[in-house]
Amino acid sequence: MGRVVLVTGVARDLGSRLARRLAVTPGVDKVVGLDVQPPTGDMHGIKYVRADIRTPVVGKVLAVEDVDTVVHTNVAAPQRQLGSTSAVKEINVIGTMQLLAACQNSRTVERLVVASSTAVYGTSARNPAMFTEQTPARAGTTHGFPKDAVDVEAYVRGFGRRRPDVAVATFRLGNVLAGDVLSPFSEYLRLPVLPAILGYDPRLQFLHPYDALNVLALAATGNVDGTYNVVGPQVVTLSQAARRLGRPMLRLPSVGFNGVTHRMVRLMSSDFTPELTRLFMYGRVCDGSKLEQELGYEVLYSTPQTLDAFAEAIDPGLLSALGGTYA
């Protein structure tokens, strides 16, 4: 008999894509998608269950559907489309606690896969050159989405100690970037002029959604446990990203950067989260070699390739239209 997989956050981009992928994956008999909102697009072969992950009803879903594999993709940075900041935090933290409680009491769950974030490492002037899975955060995890990610992973580790019979895999995804993926970072990079902090040129990594889906599907259908960074190889600085996108940069002092950027992004009906300000100062680079060494998966899209694919999918920047090359 094949796997019965529950995907949380199926109305979100990553969750809906993963559910569709798993629905046609050999060895998977049934995919159950859970969210408070119905997913968009073709969800053929997926059983949608309207439920709030913050409530105990998720336990009933696990029991009724005989779920043996849970993929938790319902942890995300605040976005206007997802509701207020407090509501998103509740879904991230309280929702994860409820899900883990349901998994702990389940007699059928054998595997838990969690889509976390490299935000758990925080961002500070004391960042190492590269974070490994064992590197502790230096600063920048006391509030906002980074704190949510830290709390979520702590609860997941606690669950693993209580249920050692359940295989637990946690994937710290980098900044997923694509023309059809909505995120604070993608909305920022779509701006006609990119605000930047005077005196800083942070190193950044981007992850193509194809690689994110491949890794999560591999864990959902294979024998995987442990914690892994999932990032695009190589790095780009913010100024290099701007040149590739043909976007001029507006360098601002740090005291005015957050306010100006927030107003510019809001004009596009999206949000700029405060923790991104630290990222645009200090950057963050992670080592993804453990993923290939232990799981045998080689990330297909490098950071520059992901950025170039994003550039092809969005409107050309002003400098691209002028046909110039700018530093």
XYZ file of C-alpha atoms in Angstrom:
327
model
C 0.000 0.000 0.000
C 1.251 3.477 -0.878
C 1.635 6.552 1.278
C -1.214 8.730 2.510
C 0.216 12.249 2.716
C -1.244 15.278 4.476
C 0.035 18.640 3.201
C -0.667 21.637 5.435
C -0.919 25.126 3.954
C -2.233 23.750 0.676
C -3.720 27.127 -0.285
C -0.259 28.678 -0.294
C 2.034 28.497 -3.268
C 4.523 25.943 -1.983
C 1.849 23.720 -0.447
C -0.360 23.629 -3.531
C 2.568 22.868 -5.833
C 3.789 20.110 -3.572
C 0.329 18.550 -3.280
C -0.004 18.466 -7.063
C 3.454 16.919 -7.381
C 2.716 14.216 -4.811
C -0.665 13.412 -6.361
C 1.112 12.037 -9.443
C 4.093 10.525 -7.621
C 4.391 6.721 -7.712
C 4.022 5.201 -4.276
C 1.557 7.818 -3.043
C -2.018 6.543 -2.819
C -3.729 9.655 -1.488
C -2.907 13.313 -0.883
C -4.951 15.322 1.604
C -4.599 19.098 1.497
C -5.489 21.111 4.586
C -6.063 24.856 4.813
C -8.700 27.407 5.795
C -8.914 28.611 2.191
C -9.422 26.378 -0.859
C -6.398 26.100 -3.120
C -6.423 27.700 -6.552
C -5.656 25.942 -9.798
C -6.156 22.330 -10.769
C -6.175 20.125 -7.674
C -7.204 16.907 -9.415
C -6.413 13.876 -7.296
C -6.149 15.871 -4.061
C -8.698 15.710 -1.278
C -9.114 19.194 0.147
C -10.138 19.520 3.795
C -11.185 22.949 5.002
C -9.764 23.228 8.508
C -7.798 25.607 10.690
C -4.468 24.137 11.735
C -4.728 26.074 14.992
C -7.626 23.876 16.138
C -7.708 20.241 17.339
C -9.663 19.236 14.233
C -6.370 18.356 12.537
C -6.190 15.292 14.794
C -9.503 14.060 13.433
C -8.247 14.511 9.893
C -5.189 12.363 10.607
C -7.373 9.619 12.062
C -10.149 9.652 9.457
C -7.789 9.694 6.482
C -5.251 7.231 7.974
C -2.426 9.666 7.274
C 1.059 8.176 7.607
C 3.095 11.129 6.263
C 2.675 14.795 7.221
C 4.350 17.583 5.249
C 4.101 20.892 7.095
C 4.416 23.807 4.657
C 2.256 26.179 6.680
C 5.169 28.217 8.126
C 5.668 31.490 6.285
C 6.801 35.085 6.657
C 3.998 37.652 7.081
C 2.320 38.804 3.887
C -0.757 40.940 3.467
C -2.442 38.132 1.535
C -2.063 35.828 4.544
C -3.698 38.206 7.041
C -2.361 40.320 9.872
C 1.097 39.786 11.342
C -0.399 38.422 14.562
C -2.603 35.980 12.629
C 0.362 34.691 10.619
C 2.372 34.277 13.832
C -0.452 32.270 15.373
C -0.590 30.001 12.335
C 3.186 29.535 12.404
C 3.552 28.847 16.113
C 0.175 27.811 17.543
C -0.661 25.938 14.341
C 2.572 23.970 14.533
C 1.940 23.125 18.189
C -1.540 21.807 17.378
C -0.235 19.807 14.423
C 2.530 18.220 16.488
C 0.086 17.380 19.283
C -2.118 15.642 16.730
C 0.861 13.752 15.287
C 1.970 12.719 18.763
C -1.439 11.187 19.487
C -1.754 9.561 16.069
C -1.353 5.813 15.654
C -0.753 6.056 11.918
C 1.775 8.884 11.426
C 5.236 7.522 10.609
C 6.906 10.515 8.975
C 6.963 14.278 9.507
C 8.516 16.693 7.021
C 8.807 20.375 7.983
C 9.528 23.225 5.576
C 11.438 25.640 7.802
C 13.617 28.603 6.803
C 17.228 29.732 6.908
C 15.813 32.654 8.919
C 16.514 30.482 11.996
C 20.153 31.618 11.732
C 19.176 35.247 12.173
C 21.174 38.110 10.703
C 23.856 40.199 12.336
C 27.211 41.838 11.841
C 28.728 38.763 13.513
C 27.448 36.352 10.872
C 29.977 33.670 9.939
C 31.064 33.482 6.313
C 28.718 30.518 5.945
C 26.150 28.912 8.242
C 26.102 25.140 8.585
C 23.273 23.173 10.153
C 25.188 23.166 13.457
C 25.951 26.907 13.576
C 23.962 28.754 16.271
C 22.264 32.037 15.479
C 24.314 35.078 16.450
C 21.486 37.647 16.616
C 18.301 38.735 14.892
C 15.989 35.934 16.083
C 14.222 37.662 18.958
C 11.184 38.845 17.019
C 9.270 38.500 13.761
C 9.454 35.555 11.412
C 12.979 34.454 12.464
C 11.661 33.939 16.006
C 8.703 31.995 14.612
C 11.092 29.722 12.712
C 13.237 29.180 15.814
C 10.164 28.350 17.923
C 8.780 25.990 15.283
C 12.032 24.045 15.078
C 12.234 23.824 18.874
C 8.746 22.308 18.996
C 9.666 19.880 16.206
C 12.770 18.719 18.097
C 10.641 18.206 21.200
C 8.201 16.132 19.176
C 11.081 14.027 17.859
C 12.183 13.236 21.414
C 8.643 12.267 22.436
C 8.017 10.162 19.327
C 11.373 8.634 18.333
C 9.488 6.122 16.184
C 8.477 8.936 13.772
C 11.056 9.973 11.172
C 11.435 13.758 11.274
C 13.053 15.787 8.466
C 13.453 19.563 8.717
C 14.461 21.564 5.666
C 15.705 25.112 6.102
C 14.736 26.637 2.785
C 16.520 29.686 1.451
C 14.729 32.634 -0.150
C 12.479 30.972 -2.730
C 12.386 33.173 -5.814
C 10.377 32.868 -9.034
C 8.182 35.072 -11.163
C 5.031 33.241 -10.095
C 5.893 32.937 -6.391
C 4.600 35.646 -4.064
C 6.967 36.593 -1.242
C 8.275 39.773 0.397
C 11.601 39.292 -1.380
C 10.076 38.822 -4.834
C 7.909 41.906 -4.348
C 10.939 43.948 -3.342
C 12.897 42.849 -6.409
C 10.001 43.852 -8.661
C 10.249 47.485 -7.595
C 11.340 49.811 -10.418
C 14.011 51.227 -8.090
C 15.569 49.072 -5.380
C 16.140 50.839 -2.058
C 19.440 49.812 -0.468
C 21.233 50.754 2.730
C 24.122 53.121 2.289
C 27.442 51.430 2.988
C 26.182 47.840 2.729
C 26.134 45.312 -0.092
C 24.869 42.048 1.457
C 25.558 38.568 0.104
C 22.371 36.705 -0.774
C 21.225 33.251 -1.866
C 18.079 32.316 -3.759
C 16.315 28.977 -4.123
C 14.342 27.937 -7.197
C 10.909 26.479 -6.285
C 11.677 23.427 -8.436
C 14.486 22.459 -6.058
C 12.360 23.178 -2.981
C 9.616 20.889 -4.308
C 12.077 18.170 -5.266
C 13.543 18.053 -1.781
C 10.187 18.033 0.016
C 8.809 15.345 -2.312
C 11.957 13.271 -1.773
C 11.493 13.440 1.987
C 7.762 12.687 1.790
C 8.276 9.526 -0.239
C 11.707 8.340 0.941
C 13.501 7.427 4.134
C 14.793 10.825 5.266
C 15.414 12.373 8.663
C 17.593 15.121 10.083
C 18.003 18.845 9.424
C 19.231 20.226 6.110
C 19.925 23.605 4.522
C 18.375 23.911 1.065
C 19.912 26.847 -0.797
C 21.045 27.707 -4.281
C 24.804 27.253 -4.715
C 26.888 30.394 -5.130
C 25.974 33.878 -3.921
C 25.210 37.281 -5.363
C 25.473 40.653 -3.708
C 22.468 42.955 -3.722
C 24.170 45.258 -6.234
C 24.851 42.298 -8.538
C 21.200 41.272 -8.281
C 20.118 44.796 -9.189
C 22.343 44.776 -12.273
C 20.994 41.402 -13.409
C 17.447 42.718 -13.048
C 18.213 46.045 -14.690
C 17.012 47.927 -11.607
C 18.712 51.127 -10.449
C 19.458 51.312 -6.735
C 18.462 54.066 -4.345
C 20.957 54.093 -1.496
C 19.518 55.389 1.756
C 20.840 55.816 5.293
C 19.764 52.987 7.552
C 17.521 55.264 9.639
C 15.240 55.903 6.664
C 15.524 52.662 4.756
C 12.735 50.679 6.385
C 10.106 53.409 6.122
C 10.833 54.276 2.485
C 10.971 50.650 1.381
C 7.809 49.754 3.285
C 5.860 52.528 1.549
C 7.214 51.602 -1.886
C 6.346 47.924 -1.497
C 2.883 48.704 -0.118
C 2.123 50.508 -3.378
C 2.353 47.059 -4.951
C -0.178 45.678 -2.424
C 2.447 43.634 -0.628
C 4.550 43.960 2.507
C 8.124 44.563 3.562
C 8.834 42.843 6.855
C 11.161 44.610 9.322
C 13.515 41.639 9.606
C 14.387 42.060 5.927
C 16.099 45.327 6.850
C 18.766 43.365 8.737
C 19.137 41.009 5.777
C 19.746 43.981 3.482
C 22.528 45.080 5.821
C 24.364 41.890 6.713
C 23.079 39.247 4.295
C 23.118 35.520 5.033
C 24.912 32.626 3.327
C 24.359 28.956 4.184
C 26.229 25.776 3.371
C 24.020 23.310 1.497
C 26.591 20.530 1.079
C 25.014 18.233 3.691
C 21.946 17.825 1.467
C 24.024 16.343 -1.350
C 26.388 14.369 0.864
C 23.717 12.622 2.938
C 20.634 12.600 0.701
C 22.330 12.561 -2.669
C 20.316 15.520 -3.960
C 22.231 18.151 -5.913
C 20.435 21.486 -6.161
C 19.837 22.098 -9.871
C 19.545 25.893 -9.954
C 22.344 28.056 -8.625
C 21.586 31.426 -7.073
C 22.575 33.335 -10.270
C 20.488 30.954 -12.418
C 17.457 31.395 -10.160
C 17.861 35.161 -10.306
C 18.178 35.106 -14.107
C 15.024 32.974 -14.410
C 13.219 35.485 -12.207
C 14.465 38.349 -14.395
C 13.054 36.654 -17.505
C 9.654 36.194 -15.846
C 9.089 39.786 -14.709
C 8.929 43.121 -16.493
C 12.337 44.376 -17.648
C 13.988 46.912 -15.410
C 14.510 50.504 -16.454
C 18.201 49.986 -17.137
C 17.474 46.872 -19.195
C 15.033 48.839 -21.321
C 17.681 51.510 -21.913
C 20.097 48.857 -23.032
C 22.856 50.006 -20.724
C 25.215 48.284 -18.356
C 25.496 49.852 -14.936
C 27.561 49.122 -11.851
